[in-house]
Coordinates of C-alpha atoms in Angstrom, one line a residue:
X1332 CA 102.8 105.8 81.6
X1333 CA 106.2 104.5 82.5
X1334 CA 105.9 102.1 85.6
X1335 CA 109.1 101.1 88.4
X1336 CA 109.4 98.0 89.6
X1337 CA 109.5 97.3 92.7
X1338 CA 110.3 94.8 95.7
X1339 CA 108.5 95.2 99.1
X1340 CA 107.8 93.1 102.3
X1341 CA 105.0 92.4 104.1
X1342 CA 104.0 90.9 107.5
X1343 CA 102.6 87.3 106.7
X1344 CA 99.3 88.8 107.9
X1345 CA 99.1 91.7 105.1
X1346 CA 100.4 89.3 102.4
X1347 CA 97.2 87.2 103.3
X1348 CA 95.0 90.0 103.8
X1349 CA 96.3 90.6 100.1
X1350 CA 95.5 87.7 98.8
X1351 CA 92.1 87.1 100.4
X1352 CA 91.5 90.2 98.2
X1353 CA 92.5 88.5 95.1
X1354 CA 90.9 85.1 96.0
X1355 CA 87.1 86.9 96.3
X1356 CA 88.1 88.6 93.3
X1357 CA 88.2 92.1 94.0
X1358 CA 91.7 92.1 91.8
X1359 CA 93.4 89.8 89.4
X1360 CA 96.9 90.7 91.0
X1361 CA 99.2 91.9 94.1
X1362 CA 100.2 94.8 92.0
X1363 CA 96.8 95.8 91.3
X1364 CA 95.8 95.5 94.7
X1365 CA 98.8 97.7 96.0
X1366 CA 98.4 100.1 93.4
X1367 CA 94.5 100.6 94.3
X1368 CA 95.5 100.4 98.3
X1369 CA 98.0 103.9 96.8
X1370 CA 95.9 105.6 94.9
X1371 CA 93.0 105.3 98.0
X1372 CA 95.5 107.1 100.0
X1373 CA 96.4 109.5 97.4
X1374 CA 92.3 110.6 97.5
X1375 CA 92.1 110.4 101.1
X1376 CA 94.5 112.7 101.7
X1377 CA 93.7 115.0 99.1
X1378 CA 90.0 114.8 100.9
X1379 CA 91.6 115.7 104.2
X1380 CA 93.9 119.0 103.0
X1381 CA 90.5 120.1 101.1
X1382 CA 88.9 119.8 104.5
X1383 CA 92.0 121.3 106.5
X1384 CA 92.1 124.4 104.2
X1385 CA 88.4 125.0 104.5
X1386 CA 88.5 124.5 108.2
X1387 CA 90.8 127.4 108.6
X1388 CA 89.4 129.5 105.9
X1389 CA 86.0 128.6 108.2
X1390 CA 87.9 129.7 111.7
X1391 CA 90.0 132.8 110.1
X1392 CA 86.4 134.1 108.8
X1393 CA 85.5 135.3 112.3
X1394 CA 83.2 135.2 115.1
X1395 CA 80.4 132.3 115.0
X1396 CA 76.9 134.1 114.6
X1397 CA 73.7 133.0 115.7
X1398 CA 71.5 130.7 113.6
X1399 CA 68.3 131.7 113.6
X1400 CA 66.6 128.4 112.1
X1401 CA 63.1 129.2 112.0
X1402 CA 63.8 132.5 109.9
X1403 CA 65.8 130.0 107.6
X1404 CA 63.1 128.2 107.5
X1405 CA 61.1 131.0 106.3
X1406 CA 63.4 132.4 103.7
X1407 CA 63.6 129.2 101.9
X1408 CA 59.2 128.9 101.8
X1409 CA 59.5 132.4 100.9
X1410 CA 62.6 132.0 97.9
X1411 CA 60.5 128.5 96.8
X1412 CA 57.0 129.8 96.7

């Protein structure tokens, strides 16, 4: 995997937040720690369009019906017996 280098600033409070992560050993490096912050981000919002989509597949799907838990209740003793 080719990799870029780059340069970035921080606030004096992230660059210590940064390496209070390095200094309890959570990474070896600012780099690793950046790149792990990234690919966090990546998943999260990968989490949230997943959600988003099924959300409006969920509203697009019609009128809410009544739950009827006791009867649910019953059809799963009945499927598991």
């Amino acid at each position: 995997m080719a990799t870029v280098r780059k340069t970035i600033t921080l606030t004096d409070a992230q660059d210590s937040w940064i390496k209070a992560q390095i200094d309890s050993g959570l990474y070896t490096n600012d780099s690793e720690c950046i790149r792990d912050l990234i690919r966090r981000e990546q998943e999260y919002r990968h989490s949230r369009d997943a959600i988003r989509a099924a959300l409006i597949v969920g509203e697009a799907s019609g009128e809410p019906q009544p739950f009827d838990a006791e009867a649910f209740k019953q059809r799963m003793t009945t499927t598991r017996a």
